[in-house]
Short mmCIF file of C-alpha atoms in Angstrom, two decimals:
data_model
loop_
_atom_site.label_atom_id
_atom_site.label_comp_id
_atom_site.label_asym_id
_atom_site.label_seq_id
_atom_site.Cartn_x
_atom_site.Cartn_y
_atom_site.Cartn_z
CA UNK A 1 -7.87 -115.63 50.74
CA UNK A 2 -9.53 -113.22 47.92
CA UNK A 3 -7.47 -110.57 46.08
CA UNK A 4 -8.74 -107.06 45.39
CA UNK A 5 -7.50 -105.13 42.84
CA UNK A 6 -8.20 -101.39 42.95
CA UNK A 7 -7.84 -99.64 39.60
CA UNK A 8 -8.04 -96.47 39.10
CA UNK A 9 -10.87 -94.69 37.64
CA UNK A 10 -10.69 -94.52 33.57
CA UNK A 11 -10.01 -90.96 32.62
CA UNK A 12 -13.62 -88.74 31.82
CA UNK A 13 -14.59 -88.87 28.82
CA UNK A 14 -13.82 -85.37 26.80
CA UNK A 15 -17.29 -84.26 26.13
CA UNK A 16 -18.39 -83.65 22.44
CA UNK A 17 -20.93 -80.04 23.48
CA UNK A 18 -20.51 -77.43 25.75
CA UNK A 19 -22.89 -74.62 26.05
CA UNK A 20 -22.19 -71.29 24.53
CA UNK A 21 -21.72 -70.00 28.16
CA UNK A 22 -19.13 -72.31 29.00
CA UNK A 23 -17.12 -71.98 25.91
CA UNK A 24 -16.90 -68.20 25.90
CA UNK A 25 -16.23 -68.47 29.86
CA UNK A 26 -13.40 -70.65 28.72
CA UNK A 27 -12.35 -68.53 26.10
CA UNK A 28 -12.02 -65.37 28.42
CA UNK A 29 -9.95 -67.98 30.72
CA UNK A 30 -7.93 -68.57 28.48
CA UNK A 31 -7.36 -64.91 27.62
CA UNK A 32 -8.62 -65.39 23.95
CA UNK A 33 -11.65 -63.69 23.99
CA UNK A 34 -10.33 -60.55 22.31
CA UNK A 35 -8.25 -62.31 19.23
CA UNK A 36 -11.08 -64.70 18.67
CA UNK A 37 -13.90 -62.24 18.28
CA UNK A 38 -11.48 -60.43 15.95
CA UNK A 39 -10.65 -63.27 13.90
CA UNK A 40 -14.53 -64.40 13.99
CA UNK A 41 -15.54 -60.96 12.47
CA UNK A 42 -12.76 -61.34 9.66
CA UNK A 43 -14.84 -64.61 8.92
CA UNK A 44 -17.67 -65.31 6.76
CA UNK A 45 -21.18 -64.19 7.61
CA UNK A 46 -22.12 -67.71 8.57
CA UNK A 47 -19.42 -68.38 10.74
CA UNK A 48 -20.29 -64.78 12.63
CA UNK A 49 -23.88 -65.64 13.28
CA UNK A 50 -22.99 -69.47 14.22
CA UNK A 51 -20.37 -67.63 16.75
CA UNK A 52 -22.84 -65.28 18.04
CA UNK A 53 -26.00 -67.27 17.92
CA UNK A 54 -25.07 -71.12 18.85
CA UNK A 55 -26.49 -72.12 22.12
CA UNK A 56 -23.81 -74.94 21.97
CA UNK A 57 -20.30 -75.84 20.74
CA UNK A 58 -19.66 -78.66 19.00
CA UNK A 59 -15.79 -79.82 18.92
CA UNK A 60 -16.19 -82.34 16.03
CA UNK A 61 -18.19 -79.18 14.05
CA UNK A 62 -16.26 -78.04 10.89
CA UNK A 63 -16.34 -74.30 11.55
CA UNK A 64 -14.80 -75.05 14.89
CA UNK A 65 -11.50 -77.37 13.96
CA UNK A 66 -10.93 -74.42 11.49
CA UNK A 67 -10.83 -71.73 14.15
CA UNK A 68 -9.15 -74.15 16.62
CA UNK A 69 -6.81 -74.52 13.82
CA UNK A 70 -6.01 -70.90 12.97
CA UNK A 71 -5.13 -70.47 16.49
CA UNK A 72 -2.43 -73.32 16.42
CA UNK A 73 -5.01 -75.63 18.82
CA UNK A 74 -3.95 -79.16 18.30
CA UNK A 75 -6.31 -81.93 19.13
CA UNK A 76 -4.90 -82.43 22.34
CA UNK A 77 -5.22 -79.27 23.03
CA UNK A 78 -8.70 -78.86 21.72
CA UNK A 79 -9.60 -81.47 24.57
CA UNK A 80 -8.17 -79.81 27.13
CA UNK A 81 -10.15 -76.70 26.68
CA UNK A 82 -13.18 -78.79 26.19
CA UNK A 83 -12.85 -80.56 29.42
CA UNK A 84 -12.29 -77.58 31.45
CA UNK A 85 -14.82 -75.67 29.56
CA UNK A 86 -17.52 -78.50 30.84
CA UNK A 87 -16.56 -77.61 34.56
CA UNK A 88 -17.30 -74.31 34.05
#
């Protein structure tokens, strides 16, 4: 007699780039929208243009972790809104 074992599925991987729609969709989900185009214009020129004019979002990009981190995101947390903003 043969023994199957079912595992579950390993969790998704939490994707590195979502598109510029899908993080601002995610951002307006999240009901940040508002405080993060207000911190983004308190910003420096270059980050307002890579805000504006990115056709992607990179999680790992340093511009990024720095606004994640002035909103209290932790990595964990920074996943999470990754992840749902790729279903999106």
């Amino acid at each position: 007699m043969t023994v199957i074992t079912i595992r579950p599925a390993p969790p998704s991987p939490v994707p590195d780039v979502v598109s510029s729609r899908q993080f601002k969709m995610q951002l307006e989900i999240n009901e940040l929208t508002a405080s993060v185009e207000a911190w983004v214009s308190s910003q420096t020129k270059l980050v307002q243009i890579a805000y504006v004019e990115s056709m992607t979002f990179n999680r790992n990009d340093a511009m990024l972790r720095s606004g994640f981190a002035a909103f209290g995101y932790s990595s964990s947390c920074v996943d999470t809104f990754f992840t749902a903003a790729s279903k999106l």
